[in-house]
PDB file of C-alpha atoms in Angstrom:
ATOM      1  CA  UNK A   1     -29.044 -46.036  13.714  1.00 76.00           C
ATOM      2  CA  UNK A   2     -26.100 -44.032  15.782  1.00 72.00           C
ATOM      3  CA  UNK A   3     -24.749 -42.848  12.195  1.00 76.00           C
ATOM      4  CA  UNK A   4     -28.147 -41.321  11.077  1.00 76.00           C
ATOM      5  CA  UNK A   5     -28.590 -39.642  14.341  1.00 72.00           C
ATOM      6  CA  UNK A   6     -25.206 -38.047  14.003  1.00 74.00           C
ATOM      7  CA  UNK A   7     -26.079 -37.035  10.203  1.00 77.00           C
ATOM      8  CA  UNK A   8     -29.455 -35.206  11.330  1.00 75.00           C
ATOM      9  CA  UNK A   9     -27.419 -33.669  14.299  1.00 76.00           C
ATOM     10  CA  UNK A  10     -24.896 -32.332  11.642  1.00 74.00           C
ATOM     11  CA  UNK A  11     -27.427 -31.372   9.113  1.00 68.00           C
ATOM     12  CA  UNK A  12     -29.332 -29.401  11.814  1.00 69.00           C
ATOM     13  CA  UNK A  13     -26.103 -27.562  13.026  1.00 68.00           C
ATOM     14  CA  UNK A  14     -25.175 -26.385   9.217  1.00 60.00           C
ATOM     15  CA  UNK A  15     -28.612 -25.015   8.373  1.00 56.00           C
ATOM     16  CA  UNK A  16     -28.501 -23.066  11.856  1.00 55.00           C
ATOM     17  CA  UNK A  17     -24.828 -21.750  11.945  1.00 53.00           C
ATOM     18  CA  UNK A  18     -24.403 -20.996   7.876  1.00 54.00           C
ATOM     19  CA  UNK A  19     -27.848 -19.092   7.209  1.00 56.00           C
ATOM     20  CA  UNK A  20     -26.754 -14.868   6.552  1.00 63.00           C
ATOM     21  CA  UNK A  21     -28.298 -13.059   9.062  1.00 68.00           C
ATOM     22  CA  UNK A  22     -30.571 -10.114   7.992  1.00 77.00           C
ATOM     23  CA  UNK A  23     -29.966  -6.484   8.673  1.00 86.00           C
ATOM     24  CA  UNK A  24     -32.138  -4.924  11.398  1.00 89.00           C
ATOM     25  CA  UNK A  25     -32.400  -1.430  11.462  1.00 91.00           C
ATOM     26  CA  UNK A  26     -32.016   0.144  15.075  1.00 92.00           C
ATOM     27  CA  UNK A  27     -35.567   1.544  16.152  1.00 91.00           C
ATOM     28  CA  UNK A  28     -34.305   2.354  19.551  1.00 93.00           C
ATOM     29  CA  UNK A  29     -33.779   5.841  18.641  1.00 93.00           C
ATOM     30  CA  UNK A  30     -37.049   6.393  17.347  1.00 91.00           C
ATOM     31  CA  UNK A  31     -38.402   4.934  20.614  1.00 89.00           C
ATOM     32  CA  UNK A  32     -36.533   7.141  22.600  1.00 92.00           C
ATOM     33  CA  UNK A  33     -37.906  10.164  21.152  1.00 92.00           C
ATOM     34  CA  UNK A  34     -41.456   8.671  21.335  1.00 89.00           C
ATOM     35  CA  UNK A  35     -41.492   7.966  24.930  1.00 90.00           C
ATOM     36  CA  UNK A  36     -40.117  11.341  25.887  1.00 91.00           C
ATOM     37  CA  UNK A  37     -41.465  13.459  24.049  1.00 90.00           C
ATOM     38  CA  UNK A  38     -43.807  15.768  26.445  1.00 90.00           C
ATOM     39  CA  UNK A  39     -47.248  15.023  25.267  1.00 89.00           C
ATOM     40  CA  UNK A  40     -49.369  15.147  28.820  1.00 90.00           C
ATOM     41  CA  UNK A  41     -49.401  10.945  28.505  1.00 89.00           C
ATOM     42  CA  UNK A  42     -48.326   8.915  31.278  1.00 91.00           C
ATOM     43  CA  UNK A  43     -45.523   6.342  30.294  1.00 89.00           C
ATOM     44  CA  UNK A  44     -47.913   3.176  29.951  1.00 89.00           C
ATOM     45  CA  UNK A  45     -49.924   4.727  27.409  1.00 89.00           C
ATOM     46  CA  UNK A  46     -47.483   6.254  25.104  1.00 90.00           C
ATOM     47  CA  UNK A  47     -46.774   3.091  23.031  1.00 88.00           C
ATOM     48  CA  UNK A  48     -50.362   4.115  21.295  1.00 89.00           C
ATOM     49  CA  UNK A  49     -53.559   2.456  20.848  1.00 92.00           C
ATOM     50  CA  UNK A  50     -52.005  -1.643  21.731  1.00 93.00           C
ATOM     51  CA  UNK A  51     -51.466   0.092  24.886  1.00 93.00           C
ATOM     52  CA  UNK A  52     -54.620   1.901  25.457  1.00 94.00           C
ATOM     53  CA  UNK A  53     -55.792  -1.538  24.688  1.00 97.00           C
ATOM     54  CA  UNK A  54     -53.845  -3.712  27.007  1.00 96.00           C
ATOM     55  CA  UNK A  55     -54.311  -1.213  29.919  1.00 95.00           C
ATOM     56  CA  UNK A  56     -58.130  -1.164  29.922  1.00 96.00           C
ATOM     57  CA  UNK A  57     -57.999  -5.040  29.403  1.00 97.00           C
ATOM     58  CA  UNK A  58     -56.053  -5.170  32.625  1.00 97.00           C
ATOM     59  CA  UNK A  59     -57.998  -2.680  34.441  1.00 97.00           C
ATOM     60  CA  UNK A  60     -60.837  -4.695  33.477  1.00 98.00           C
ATOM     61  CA  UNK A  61     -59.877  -8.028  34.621  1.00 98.00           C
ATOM     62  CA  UNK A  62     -58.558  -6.552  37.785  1.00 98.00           C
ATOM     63  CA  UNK A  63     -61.751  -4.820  38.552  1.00 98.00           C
ATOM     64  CA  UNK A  64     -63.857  -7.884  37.600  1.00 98.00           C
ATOM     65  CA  UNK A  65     -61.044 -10.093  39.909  1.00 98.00           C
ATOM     66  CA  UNK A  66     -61.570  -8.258  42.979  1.00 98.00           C
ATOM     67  CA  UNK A  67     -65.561  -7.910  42.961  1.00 98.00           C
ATOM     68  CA  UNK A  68     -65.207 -11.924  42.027  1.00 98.00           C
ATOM     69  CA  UNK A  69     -62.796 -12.113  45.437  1.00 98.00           C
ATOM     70  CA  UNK A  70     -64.961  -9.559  47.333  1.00 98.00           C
ATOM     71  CA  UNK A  71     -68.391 -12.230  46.406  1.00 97.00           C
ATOM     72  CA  UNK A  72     -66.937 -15.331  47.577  1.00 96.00           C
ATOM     73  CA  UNK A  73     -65.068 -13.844  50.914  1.00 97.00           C
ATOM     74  CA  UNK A  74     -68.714 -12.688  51.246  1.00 96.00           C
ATOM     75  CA  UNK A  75     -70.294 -16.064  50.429  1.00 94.00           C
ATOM     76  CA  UNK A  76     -68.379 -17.405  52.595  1.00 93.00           C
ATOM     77  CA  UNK A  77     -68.561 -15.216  55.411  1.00 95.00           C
ATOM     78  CA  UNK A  78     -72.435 -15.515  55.670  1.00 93.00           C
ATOM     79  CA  UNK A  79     -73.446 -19.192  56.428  1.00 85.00           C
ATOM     80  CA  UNK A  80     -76.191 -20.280  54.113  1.00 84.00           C
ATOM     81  CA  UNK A  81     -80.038 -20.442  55.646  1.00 83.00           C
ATOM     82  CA  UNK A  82     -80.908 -23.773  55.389  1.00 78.00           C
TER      83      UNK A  82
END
Protein backbone atom coordinates (compact mmCIF):
# COMPACT_ATOMS: atom_id res chain seq x y z
CA UNK A 1 0.00 0.00 0.00
CA UNK A 2 3.02 2.49 1.29
CA UNK A 3 4.83 1.66 -2.20
CA UNK A 4 1.80 2.74 -4.38
CA UNK A 5 1.33 5.83 -2.40
CA UNK A 6 4.93 6.76 -2.95
CA UNK A 7 4.54 5.87 -6.86
CA UNK A 8 1.39 8.30 -7.23
CA UNK A 9 3.36 10.90 -5.08
CA UNK A 10 6.27 10.56 -7.65
CA UNK A 11 4.14 10.38 -10.67
CA UNK A 12 2.31 13.58 -9.53
CA UNK A 13 5.66 15.48 -8.87
CA UNK A 14 7.08 14.58 -12.60
CA UNK A 15 3.96 15.66 -14.48
CA UNK A 16 4.06 19.04 -12.35
CA UNK A 17 7.86 19.91 -12.36
CA UNK A 18 8.74 18.55 -16.19
CA UNK A 19 5.68 20.18 -18.17
CA UNK A 20 7.43 23.44 -20.57
CA UNK A 21 5.96 26.37 -19.46
CA UNK A 22 4.24 28.61 -22.11
CA UNK A 23 5.31 32.05 -23.14
CA UNK A 24 3.17 34.91 -21.82
CA UNK A 25 3.41 38.01 -23.45
CA UNK A 26 3.71 41.10 -20.99
CA UNK A 27 0.33 43.15 -21.23
CA UNK A 28 1.40 45.39 -18.47
CA UNK A 29 2.50 47.94 -20.82
CA UNK A 30 -0.53 48.07 -22.69
CA UNK A 31 -2.36 48.51 -19.35
CA UNK A 32 -0.36 51.23 -18.39
CA UNK A 33 -1.15 53.28 -21.28
CA UNK A 34 -4.88 52.37 -20.93
CA UNK A 35 -5.33 53.51 -17.48
CA UNK A 36 -3.56 56.79 -18.03
CA UNK A 37 -4.42 57.86 -20.82
CA UNK A 38 -6.60 61.23 -20.17
CA UNK A 39 -10.00 60.31 -21.34
CA UNK A 40 -12.37 62.33 -18.62
CA UNK A 41 -12.99 58.52 -16.92
CA UNK A 42 -12.47 58.01 -13.40
CA UNK A 43 -10.00 55.05 -12.63
CA UNK A 44 -12.79 52.33 -11.79
CA UNK A 45 -14.33 52.63 -15.02
CA UNK A 46 -11.50 52.62 -17.39
CA UNK A 47 -11.08 48.80 -17.60
CA UNK A 48 -14.32 49.16 -20.12
CA UNK A 49 -17.68 47.78 -20.19
CA UNK A 50 -16.82 44.51 -17.27
CA UNK A 51 -16.31 47.50 -15.26
CA UNK A 52 -19.20 49.63 -16.08
CA UNK A 53 -20.79 46.36 -15.30
CA UNK A 54 -19.39 45.43 -11.97
CA UNK A 55 -19.73 49.06 -10.68
CA UNK A 56 -23.49 49.43 -11.26
CA UNK A 57 -23.88 45.80 -9.87
CA UNK A 58 -22.26 47.08 -6.72
CA UNK A 59 -23.97 50.29 -6.60
CA UNK A 60 -26.98 48.32 -6.90
CA UNK A 61 -26.62 45.89 -4.19
CA UNK A 62 -25.38 48.60 -1.94
CA UNK A 63 -28.34 50.75 -2.56
CA UNK A 64 -30.78 47.81 -2.25
CA UNK A 65 -28.53 46.76 1.21
CA UNK A 66 -29.04 49.90 2.94
CA UNK A 67 -32.92 50.54 2.18
CA UNK A 68 -33.08 46.56 3.31
CA UNK A 69 -31.02 47.84 6.71
CA UNK A 70 -32.95 51.17 6.85
CA UNK A 71 -36.64 48.70 6.80
CA UNK A 72 -35.76 46.44 9.49
CA UNK A 73 -33.99 49.19 11.96
CA UNK A 74 -37.44 50.67 11.18
CA UNK A 75 -39.42 47.48 11.82
CA UNK A 76 -37.92 47.20 14.62
CA UNK A 77 -38.02 50.48 16.01
CA UNK A 78 -41.90 50.68 15.81
CA UNK A 79 -43.50 47.94 18.06
CA UNK A 80 -46.17 46.11 16.16
CA UNK A 81 -50.11 47.05 17.00
CA UNK A 82 -51.43 44.10 18.22
Amino acid sequence: MFRHVLALRQVARRSFTSSTRRELKNSVPEKQKMFQEDNGLPIHLKGGTSDALLYRATMTLTVLGTGLVLYELYKAAVPQKK
